[in-house]
Coordinates of C-alpha atoms and ligand atoms in Angstrom, one line a residue:
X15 CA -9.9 -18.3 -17.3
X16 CA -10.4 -15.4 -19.2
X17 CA -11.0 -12.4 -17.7
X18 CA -12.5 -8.5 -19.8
X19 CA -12.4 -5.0 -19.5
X20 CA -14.9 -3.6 -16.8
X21 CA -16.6 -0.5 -18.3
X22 CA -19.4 1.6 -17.6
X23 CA -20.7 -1.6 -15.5
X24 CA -20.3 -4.0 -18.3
X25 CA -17.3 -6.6 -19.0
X26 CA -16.3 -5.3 -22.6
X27 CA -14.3 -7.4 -24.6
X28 CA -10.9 -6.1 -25.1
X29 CA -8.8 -5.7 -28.7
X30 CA -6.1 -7.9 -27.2
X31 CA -5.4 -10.2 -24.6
X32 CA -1.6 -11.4 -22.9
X33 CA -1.0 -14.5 -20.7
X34 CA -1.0 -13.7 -17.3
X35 CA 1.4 -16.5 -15.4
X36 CA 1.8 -17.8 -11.6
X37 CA 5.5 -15.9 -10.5
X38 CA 5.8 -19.5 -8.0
X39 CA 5.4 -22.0 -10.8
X40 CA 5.6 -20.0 -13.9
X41 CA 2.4 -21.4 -15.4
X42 CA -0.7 -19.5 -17.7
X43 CA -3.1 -18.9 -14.6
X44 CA -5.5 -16.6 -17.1
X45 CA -5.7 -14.5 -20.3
X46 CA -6.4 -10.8 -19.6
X47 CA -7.0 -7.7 -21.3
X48 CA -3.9 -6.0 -22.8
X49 CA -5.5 -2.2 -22.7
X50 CA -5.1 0.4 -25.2
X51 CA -5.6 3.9 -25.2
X52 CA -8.7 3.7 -27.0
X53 CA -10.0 1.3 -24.5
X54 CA -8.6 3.6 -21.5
X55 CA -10.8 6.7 -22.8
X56 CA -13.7 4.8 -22.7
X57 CA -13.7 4.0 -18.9
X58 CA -12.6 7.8 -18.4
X59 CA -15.2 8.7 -20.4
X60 CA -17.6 6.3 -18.4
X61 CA -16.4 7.9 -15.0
X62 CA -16.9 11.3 -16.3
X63 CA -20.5 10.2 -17.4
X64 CA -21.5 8.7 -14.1
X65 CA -20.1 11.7 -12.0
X66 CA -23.5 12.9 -11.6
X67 CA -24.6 9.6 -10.6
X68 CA -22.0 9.1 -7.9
X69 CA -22.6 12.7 -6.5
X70 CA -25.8 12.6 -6.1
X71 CA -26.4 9.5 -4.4
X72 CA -27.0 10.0 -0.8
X73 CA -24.4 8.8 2.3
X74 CA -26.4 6.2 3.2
X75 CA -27.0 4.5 -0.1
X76 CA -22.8 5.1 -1.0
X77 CA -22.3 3.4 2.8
X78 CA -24.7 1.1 1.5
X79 CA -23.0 -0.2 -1.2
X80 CA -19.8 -0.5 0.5
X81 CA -20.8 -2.2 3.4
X82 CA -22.6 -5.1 1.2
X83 CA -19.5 -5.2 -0.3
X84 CA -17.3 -6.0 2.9
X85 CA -19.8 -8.5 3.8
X86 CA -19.8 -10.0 0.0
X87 CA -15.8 -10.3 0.3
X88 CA -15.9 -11.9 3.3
X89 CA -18.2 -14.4 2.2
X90 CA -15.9 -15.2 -0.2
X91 CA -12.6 -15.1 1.5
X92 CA -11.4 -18.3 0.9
X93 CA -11.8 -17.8 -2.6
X94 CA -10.2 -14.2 -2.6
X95 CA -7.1 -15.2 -0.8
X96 CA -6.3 -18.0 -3.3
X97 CA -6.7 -15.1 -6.4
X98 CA -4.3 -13.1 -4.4
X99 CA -1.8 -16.3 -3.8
X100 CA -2.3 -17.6 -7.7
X101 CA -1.1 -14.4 -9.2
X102 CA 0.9 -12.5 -6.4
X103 CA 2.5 -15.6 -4.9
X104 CA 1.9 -14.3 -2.0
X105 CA 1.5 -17.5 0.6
X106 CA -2.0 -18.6 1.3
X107 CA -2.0 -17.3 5.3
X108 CA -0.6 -14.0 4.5
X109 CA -2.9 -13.7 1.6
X110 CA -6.0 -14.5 3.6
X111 CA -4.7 -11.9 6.0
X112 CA -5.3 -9.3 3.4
X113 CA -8.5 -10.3 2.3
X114 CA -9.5 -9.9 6.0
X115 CA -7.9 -6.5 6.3
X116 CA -9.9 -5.6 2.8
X117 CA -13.2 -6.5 4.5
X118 CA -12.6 -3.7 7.3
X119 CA -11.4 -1.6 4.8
X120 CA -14.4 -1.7 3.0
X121 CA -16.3 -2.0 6.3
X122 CA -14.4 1.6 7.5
X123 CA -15.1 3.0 4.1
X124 CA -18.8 2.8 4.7
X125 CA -19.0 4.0 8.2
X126 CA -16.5 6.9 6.5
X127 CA -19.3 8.0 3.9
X128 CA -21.4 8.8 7.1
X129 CA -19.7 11.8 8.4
X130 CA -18.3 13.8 5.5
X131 CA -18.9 17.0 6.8
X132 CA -17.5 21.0 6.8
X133 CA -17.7 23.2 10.0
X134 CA -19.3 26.8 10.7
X135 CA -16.8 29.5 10.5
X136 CA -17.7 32.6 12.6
X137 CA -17.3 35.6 10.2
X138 CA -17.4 38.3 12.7
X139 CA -14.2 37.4 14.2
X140 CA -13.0 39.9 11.8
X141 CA -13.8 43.5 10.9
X142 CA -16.5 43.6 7.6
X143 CA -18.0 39.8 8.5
X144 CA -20.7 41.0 10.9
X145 CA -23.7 39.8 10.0
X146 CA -22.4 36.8 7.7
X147 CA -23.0 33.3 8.1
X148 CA -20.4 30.6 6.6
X149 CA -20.2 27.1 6.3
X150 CA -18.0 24.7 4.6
X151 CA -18.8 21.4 2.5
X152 CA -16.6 18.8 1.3
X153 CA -17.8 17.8 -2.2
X154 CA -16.4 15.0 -4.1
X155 CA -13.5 15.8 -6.5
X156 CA -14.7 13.9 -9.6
X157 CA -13.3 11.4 -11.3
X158 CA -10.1 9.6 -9.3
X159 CA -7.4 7.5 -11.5
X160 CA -6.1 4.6 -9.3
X161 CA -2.8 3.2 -10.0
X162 CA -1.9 0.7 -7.6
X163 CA 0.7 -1.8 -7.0
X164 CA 1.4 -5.8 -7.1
X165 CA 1.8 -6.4 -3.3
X166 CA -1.2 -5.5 -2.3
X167 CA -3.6 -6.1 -5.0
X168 CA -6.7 -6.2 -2.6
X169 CA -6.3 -3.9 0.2
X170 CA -4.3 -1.4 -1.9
X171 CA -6.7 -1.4 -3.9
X172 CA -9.4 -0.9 -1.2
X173 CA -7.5 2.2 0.2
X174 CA -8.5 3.8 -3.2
X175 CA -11.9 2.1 -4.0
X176 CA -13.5 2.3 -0.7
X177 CA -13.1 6.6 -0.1
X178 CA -13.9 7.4 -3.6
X179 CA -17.4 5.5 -2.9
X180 CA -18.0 6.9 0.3
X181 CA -16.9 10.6 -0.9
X182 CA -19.2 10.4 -4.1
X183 CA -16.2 9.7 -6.6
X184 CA -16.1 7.9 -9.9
X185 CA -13.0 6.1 -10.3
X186 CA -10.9 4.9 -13.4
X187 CA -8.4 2.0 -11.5
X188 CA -5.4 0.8 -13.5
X189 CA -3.9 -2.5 -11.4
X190 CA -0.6 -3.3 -11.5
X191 CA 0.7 -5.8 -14.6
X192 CA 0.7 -8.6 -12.5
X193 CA -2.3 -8.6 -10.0
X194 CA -5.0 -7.8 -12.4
X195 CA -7.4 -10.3 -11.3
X196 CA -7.8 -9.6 -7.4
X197 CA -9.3 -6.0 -9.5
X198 CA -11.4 -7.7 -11.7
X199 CA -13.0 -10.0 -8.7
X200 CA -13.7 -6.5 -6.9
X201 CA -16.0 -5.6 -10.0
X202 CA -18.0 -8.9 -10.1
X203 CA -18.6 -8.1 -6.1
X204 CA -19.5 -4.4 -6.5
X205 CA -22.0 -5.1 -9.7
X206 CA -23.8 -7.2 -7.1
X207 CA -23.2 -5.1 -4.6
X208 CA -25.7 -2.1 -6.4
X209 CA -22.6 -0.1 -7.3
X210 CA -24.0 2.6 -10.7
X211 CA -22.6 1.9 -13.9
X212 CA -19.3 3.8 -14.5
X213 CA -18.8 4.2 -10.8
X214 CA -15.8 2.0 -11.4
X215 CA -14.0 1.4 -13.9
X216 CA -10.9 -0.9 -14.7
X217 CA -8.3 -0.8 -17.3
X218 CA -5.4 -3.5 -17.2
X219 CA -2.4 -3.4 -19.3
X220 CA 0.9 -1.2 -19.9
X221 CA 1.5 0.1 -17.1
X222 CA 3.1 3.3 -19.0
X223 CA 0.7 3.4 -21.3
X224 CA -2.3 3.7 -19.6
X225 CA -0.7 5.1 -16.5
X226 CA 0.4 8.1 -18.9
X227 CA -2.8 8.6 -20.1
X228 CA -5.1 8.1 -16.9
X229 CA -2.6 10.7 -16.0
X230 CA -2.4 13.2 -18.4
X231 CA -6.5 13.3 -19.0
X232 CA -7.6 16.9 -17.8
X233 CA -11.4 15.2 -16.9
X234 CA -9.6 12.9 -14.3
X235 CA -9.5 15.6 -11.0
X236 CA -7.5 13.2 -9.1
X237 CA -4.2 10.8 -8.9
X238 CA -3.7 8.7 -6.2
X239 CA -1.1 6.3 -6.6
X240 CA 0.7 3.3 -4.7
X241 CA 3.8 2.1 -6.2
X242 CA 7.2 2.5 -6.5
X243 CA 9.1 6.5 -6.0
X244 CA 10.6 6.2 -9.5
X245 CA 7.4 6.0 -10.9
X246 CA 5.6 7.9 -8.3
X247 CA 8.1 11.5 -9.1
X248 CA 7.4 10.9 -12.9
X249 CA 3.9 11.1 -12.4
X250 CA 4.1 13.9 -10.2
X251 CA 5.7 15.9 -12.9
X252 CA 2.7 14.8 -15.4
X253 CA 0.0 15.9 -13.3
X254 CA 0.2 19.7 -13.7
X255 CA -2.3 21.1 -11.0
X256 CA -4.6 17.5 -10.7
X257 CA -4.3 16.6 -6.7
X258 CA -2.1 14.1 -6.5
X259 CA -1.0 11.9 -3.8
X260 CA 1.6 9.5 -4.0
X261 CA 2.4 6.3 -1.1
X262 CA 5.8 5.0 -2.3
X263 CA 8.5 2.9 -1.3
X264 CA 10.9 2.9 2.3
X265 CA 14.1 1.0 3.7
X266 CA 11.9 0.9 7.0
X267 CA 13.8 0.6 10.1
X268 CA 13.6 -0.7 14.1
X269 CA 15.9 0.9 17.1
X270 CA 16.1 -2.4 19.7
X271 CA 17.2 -0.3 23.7
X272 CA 19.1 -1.9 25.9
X273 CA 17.2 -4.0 28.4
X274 CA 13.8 -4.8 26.5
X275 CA 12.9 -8.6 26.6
X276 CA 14.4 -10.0 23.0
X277 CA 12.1 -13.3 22.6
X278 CA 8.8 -11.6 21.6
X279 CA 10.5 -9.1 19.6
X280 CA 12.7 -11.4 17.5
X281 CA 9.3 -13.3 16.6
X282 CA 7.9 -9.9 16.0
X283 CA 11.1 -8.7 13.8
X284 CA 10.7 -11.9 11.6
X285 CA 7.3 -11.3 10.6
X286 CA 8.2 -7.9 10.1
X287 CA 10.7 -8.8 8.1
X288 CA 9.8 -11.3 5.9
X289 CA 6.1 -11.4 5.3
X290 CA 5.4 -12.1 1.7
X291 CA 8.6 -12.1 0.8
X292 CA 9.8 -8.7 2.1
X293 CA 7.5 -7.1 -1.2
X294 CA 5.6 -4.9 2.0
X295 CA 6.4 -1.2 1.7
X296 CA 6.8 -0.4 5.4
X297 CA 8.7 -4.5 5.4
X298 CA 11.5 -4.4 8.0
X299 CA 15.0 -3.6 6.3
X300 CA 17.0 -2.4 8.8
X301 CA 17.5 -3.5 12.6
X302 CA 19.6 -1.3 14.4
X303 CA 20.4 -3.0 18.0
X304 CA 22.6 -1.5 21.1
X305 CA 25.8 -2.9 21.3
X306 CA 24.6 -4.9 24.8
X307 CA 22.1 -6.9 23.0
X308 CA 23.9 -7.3 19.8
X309 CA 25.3 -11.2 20.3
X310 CA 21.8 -12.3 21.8
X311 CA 19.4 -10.5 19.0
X312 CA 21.1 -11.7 15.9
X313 CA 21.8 -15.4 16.9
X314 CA 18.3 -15.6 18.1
X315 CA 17.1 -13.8 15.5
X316 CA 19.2 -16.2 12.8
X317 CA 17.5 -19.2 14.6
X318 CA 14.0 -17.8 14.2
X319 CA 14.4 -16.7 10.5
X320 CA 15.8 -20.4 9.7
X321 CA 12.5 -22.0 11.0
X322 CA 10.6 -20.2 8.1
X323 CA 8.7 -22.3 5.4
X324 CA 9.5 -21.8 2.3
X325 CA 7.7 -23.2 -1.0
X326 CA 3.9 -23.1 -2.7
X327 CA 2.1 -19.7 -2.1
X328 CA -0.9 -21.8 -2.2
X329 CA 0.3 -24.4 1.2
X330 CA -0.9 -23.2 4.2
X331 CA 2.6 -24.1 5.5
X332 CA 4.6 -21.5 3.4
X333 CA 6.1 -18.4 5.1
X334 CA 8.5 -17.3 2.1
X335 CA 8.2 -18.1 -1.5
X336 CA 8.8 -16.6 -5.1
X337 CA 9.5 -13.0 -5.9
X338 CA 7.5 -11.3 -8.0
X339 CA 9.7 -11.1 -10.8
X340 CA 12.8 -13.1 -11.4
X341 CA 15.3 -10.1 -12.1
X342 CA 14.1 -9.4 -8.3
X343 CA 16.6 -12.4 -7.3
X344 CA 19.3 -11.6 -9.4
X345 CA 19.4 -7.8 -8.2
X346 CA 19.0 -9.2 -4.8
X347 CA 22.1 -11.6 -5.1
X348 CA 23.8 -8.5 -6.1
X349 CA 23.1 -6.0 -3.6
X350 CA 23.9 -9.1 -1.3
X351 CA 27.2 -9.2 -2.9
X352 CA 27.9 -5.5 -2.9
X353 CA 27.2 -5.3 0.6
X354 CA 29.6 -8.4 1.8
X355 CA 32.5 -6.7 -0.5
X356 CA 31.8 -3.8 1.4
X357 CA 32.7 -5.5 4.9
X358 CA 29.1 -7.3 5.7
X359 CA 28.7 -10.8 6.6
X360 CA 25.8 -13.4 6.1
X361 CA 24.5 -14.8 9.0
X362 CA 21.7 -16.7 7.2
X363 CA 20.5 -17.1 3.5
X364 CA 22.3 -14.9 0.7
X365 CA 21.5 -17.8 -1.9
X366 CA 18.3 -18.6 -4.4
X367 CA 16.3 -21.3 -5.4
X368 CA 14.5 -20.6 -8.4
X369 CA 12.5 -17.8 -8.4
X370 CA 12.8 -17.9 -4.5
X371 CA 15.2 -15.8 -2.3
X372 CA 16.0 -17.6 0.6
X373 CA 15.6 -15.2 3.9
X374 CA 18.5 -13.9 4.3
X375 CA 20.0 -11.9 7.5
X376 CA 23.2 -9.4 7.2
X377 CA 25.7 -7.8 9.6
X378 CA 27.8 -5.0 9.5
X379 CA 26.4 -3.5 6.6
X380 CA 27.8 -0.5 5.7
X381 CA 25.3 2.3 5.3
X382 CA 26.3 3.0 1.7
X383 CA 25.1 -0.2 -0.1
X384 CA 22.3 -0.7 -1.9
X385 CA 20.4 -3.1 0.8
X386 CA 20.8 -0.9 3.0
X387 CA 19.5 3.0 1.6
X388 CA 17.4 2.1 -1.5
X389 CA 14.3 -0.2 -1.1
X390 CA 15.5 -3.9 -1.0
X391 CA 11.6 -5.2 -1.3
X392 CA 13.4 -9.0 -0.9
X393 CA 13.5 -11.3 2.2
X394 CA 17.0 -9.4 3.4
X395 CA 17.6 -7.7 6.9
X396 CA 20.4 -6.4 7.8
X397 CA 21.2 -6.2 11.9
X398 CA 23.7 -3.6 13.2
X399 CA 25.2 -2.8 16.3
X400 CA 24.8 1.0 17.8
X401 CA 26.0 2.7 20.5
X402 CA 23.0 4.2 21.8
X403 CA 19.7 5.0 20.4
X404 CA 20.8 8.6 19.3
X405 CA 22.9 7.1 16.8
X406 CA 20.3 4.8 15.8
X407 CA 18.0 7.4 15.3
X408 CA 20.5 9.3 12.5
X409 CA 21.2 6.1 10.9
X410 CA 17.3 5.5 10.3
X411 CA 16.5 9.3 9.5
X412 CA 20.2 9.1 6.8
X413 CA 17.6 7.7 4.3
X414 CA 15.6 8.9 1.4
X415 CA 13.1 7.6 2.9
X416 CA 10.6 8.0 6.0
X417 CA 7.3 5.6 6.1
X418 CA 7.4 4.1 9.2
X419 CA 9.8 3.1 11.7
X420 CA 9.6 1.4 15.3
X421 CA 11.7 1.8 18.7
X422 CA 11.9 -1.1 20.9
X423 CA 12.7 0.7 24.7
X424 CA 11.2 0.4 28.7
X425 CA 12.3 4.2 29.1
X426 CA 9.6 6.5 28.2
X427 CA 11.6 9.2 28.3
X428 CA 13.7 7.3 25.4
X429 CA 10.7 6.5 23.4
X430 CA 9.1 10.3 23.1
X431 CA 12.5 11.5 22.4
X432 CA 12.1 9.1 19.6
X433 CA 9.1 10.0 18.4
X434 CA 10.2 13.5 18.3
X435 CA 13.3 13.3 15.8
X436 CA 12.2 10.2 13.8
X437 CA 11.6 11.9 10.3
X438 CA 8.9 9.5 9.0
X439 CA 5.4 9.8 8.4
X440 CA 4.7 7.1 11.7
X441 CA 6.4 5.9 14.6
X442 CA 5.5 3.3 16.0
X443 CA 6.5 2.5 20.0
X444 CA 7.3 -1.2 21.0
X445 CA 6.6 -2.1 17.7
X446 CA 7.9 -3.0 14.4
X447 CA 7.2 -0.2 11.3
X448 CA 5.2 -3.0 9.5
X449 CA 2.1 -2.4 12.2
X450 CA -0.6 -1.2 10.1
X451 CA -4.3 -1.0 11.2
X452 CA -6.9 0.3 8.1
X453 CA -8.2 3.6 9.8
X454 CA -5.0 4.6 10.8
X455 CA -3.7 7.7 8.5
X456 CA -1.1 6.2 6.7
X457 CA 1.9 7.6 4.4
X458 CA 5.5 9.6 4.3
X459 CA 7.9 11.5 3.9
X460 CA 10.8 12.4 1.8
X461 CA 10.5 10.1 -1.2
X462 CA 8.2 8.1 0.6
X463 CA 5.4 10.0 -1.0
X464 CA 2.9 12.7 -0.1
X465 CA -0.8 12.7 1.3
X466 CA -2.2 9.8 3.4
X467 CA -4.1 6.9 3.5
X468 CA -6.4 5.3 5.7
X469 CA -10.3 6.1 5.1
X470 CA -11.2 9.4 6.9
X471 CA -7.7 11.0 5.7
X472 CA -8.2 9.7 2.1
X473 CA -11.8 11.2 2.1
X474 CA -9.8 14.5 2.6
X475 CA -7.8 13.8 -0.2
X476 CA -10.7 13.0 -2.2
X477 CA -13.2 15.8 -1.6
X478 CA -12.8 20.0 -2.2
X479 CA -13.5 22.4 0.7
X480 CA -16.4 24.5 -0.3
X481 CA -16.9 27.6 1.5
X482 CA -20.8 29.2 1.7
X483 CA -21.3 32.5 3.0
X484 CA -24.7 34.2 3.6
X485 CA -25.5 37.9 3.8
X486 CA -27.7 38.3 6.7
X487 CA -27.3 42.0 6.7
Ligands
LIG22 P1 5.5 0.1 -9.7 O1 5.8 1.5 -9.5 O2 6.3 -0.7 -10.7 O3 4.0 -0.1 -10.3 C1 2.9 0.5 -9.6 C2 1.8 0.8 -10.6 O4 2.2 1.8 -11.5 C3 1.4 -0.4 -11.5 O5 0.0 -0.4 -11.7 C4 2.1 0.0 -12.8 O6 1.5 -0.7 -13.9 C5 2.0 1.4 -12.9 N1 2.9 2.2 -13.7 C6 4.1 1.7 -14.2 N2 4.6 2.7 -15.0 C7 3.8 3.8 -15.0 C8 3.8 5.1 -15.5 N3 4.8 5.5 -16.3 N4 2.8 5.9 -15.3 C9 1.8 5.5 -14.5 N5 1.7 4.3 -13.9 C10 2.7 3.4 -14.2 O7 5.4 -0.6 -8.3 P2 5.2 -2.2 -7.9 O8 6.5 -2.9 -8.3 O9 3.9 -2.7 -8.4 O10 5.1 -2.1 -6.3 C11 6.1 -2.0 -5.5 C12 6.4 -0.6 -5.0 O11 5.2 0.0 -4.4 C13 7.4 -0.5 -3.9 O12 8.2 0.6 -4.1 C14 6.6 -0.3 -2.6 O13 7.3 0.3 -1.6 C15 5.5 0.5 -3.1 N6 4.4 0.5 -2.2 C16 4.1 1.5 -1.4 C17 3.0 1.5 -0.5 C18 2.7 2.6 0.4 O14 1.5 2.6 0.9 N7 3.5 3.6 0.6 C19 2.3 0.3 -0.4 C20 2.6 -0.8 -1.3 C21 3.7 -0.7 -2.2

């Protein structure tokens, strides 16, 4: 398969291609275009063409578009999820999960491009604005560069894709290295889906090199980018006075109360947890469980994380299989290390196969080690006994980080106080911090980024207030 550049509506045939190859079995699954800068300022240059296009295309024609191409994806699910497995490894159930979340992102996205509206302001609230009559728009904000990440590479993608259509954008997307061709099957749906030339455009390749210059371009109005914090700060610095928003990485963590039923929530902690491999930004990392349920939650937690498949993204059996890159294991082994020299224990997994972590569960874990306060993205959880949930609630907000994180408790009173001091951008009661519904606004705090996702919020992002006053006088 070989896969080109997607341009001002047209696949362009790039100057050079690399090898793209499945992270599970380490075979050539396609050849794909190796971007250069030259090729990157043509698709700006194709967005910044088609910005009249885009902006002047009524609501119901960009809802249109969008909502042809929910139905379009859906048609082809099957066919989506298995892109998403070849190149992501991620295993064929979770990946079809995606491709069904992408559907009602797309779907949101077209109901979004409905009601993008301003208010009325009354002007003779103050002294001087007698007589005036104001209104506010929201007008698209031009041309958006999309960098997006690897774990994700369809719904990610959509959180970017589907508001800049509905809010009249034009969009430059740069995938991440690995997951180009989940992108590149969004362009063949959205060229039959009516989408105008240069609406989208999409660039693969270097992620620094393009990145940079997507970036650093003063026609591109907008960043929004999904991806790691390292990467995320650097391009905050870059971006001058572009609006930027950034939806990084966490160590996400669960507070378990004392006398809440452990069965369903186990089940519940184990998807959380390792669901494609722990490579989910709001994945469970850290469980922190009152000292009366401690014994009971761990074993039967152990025992439920043992039961998990692991092989072939592509078998509808598999739970767990391969990282996405192999230096993944090998820092995982080590941070599994560091933390059992530091006085943890392993109470399942801690070994590889291959390219394959095998789940692995921790105890004790001191709160200084790496799998504990940087971003593990790996199948690791580490379980820790608390005294009460006020202590669990320091040990979560002692982070970096604040996504999402859950509380597990029947005492109301227990679960607002929670929801009160959790620093993080969602908290989520009787539930793990992995929930995520498409609408929902969506991002965090601390290095966890800045703006949020989740249609109506990201057509706020993506659109300028305009203010309109008329002299009546
Ligand atoms: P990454 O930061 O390595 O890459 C993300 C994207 O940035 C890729 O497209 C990459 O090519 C590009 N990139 C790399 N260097 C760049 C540069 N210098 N300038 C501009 N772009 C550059 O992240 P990843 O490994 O693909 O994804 C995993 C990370 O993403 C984790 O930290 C995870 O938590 C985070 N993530 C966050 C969310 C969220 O919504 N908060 C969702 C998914 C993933």
């Amino acid at each position: 398969m070989k896969k080109h550049l997607f341009i001002n509506g047209e696949w362009v045939e790039a100057a050079a291609y690399i090898t793209l190859y499945s992270p599970y079995s380490k075979e050539p699954i396609a050849q794909v275009p190796d971007a250069n800068l030259d090729e990157t300022e043509r698709a700006i240059e194709a967005a910044v063409r088609a910005k009249s296009v885009m902006r002047k295309l009524p609501a119901h024609r960009r809802a249109g578009i969008l909502e042809r191409l929910s139905v379009l994806l859906d048609q082809r699910r099957e066919e989506a999820a298995r892109i998403i497995a070849l190149e992501a490894a991620k295993p064929l159930k979770t990946a079809l999960a995606e491709v069904d979340r992408t559907v009602q992102t797309y779907k949101f996205a077209s109901e979004e491009a409905k009601r993008i509206h301003g208010e009325t302001i009354p002007l003779d609230a103050a002294p001087g604005g007698e007589g005036r009559f104001a209104y506010t728009i929201r007008e698209p904000i031009g041309v958006v560069g999309a960098i997006t990440p690897f774990n994700f590479p369809m719904n990610l993608v959509a959180h970017k894709v589907g508001p800049a259509i509905a809010s009249g954008n034009t969009i430059v997307l740069k995938p991440a290295e690995q997951t180009p061709l989940s992108a590149y099957f969004l362009c063949e749906l959205l060229e039959e889906a009516g989408l105008p030339a240069g609406a989208l455009n999409v660039v693969t390749g270097d992620g620094k090199l393009i990145g940079d210059k997507i970036v650093s371009d003063p026609r591109v109005n907008m960043i929004t980018f999904t991806g790691s914090p390292g990467v995320g700060i650097g391009i905050r610095g870059k971006a001058g006075l572009k609006r930027v928003t950034l939806e990084l990485g966490s160590n996400s963590a669960v507070i378990i109360d004392r006398e809440v039923n452990v069965d369903p929530i186990v089940a519940r902690c184990v998807a959380g947890a390792y669901s494609f491999q722990g490579q989910v930004c709001i994945s469970l990392q850290r469980i922190y469980v009152v000292e009366e349920l401690y014994e009971e939650f761990t074993q039967k937690f152990a025992a439920a994380a043992k039961q998990l498949k692991i092989g072939d993204p592509l078998s509808e059996e598999t739970d767990v299989s391969a990282l996405i890159r192999e230096r993944d294991v090998q820092r995982s082994l080590d941070w599994i290390d560091e933390a059992c020299r530091q006085g943890a224990s392993v109470a399942l997994g801690g070994t590889a196969d291959g390219g394959i972590l095998m789940p692995t569960v921790l105890l004790d874990v001191d709160p200084a080690a790496q799998v504990s306060c940087k971003e593990v993205f790996a199948p690791i959880v580490l379980i820790n006994k608390v005294r009460s949930v006020e202590d669990a609630i320091a040990l979560v907000n002692d982070s970096d980080y604040g996504l999402q994180a859950g509380i597990y408790t029947e005492n109301v009173r227990t679960a607002l106080d929670a929801a009160d001091n959790l620093h993080v951008g969602g908290v989520m009661i009787n539930d793990i911090p992995t929930f995520r519904v498409d609408h929902m606004p969506y991002g965090g705090v601390k290095q966890s980024g800045m703006g949020r996702e989740g249609l109506k919020y990201a057509v706020e992002e993506m659109t300028e207030l305009k203010l309109v006053v008329i002299n009546r006088n």
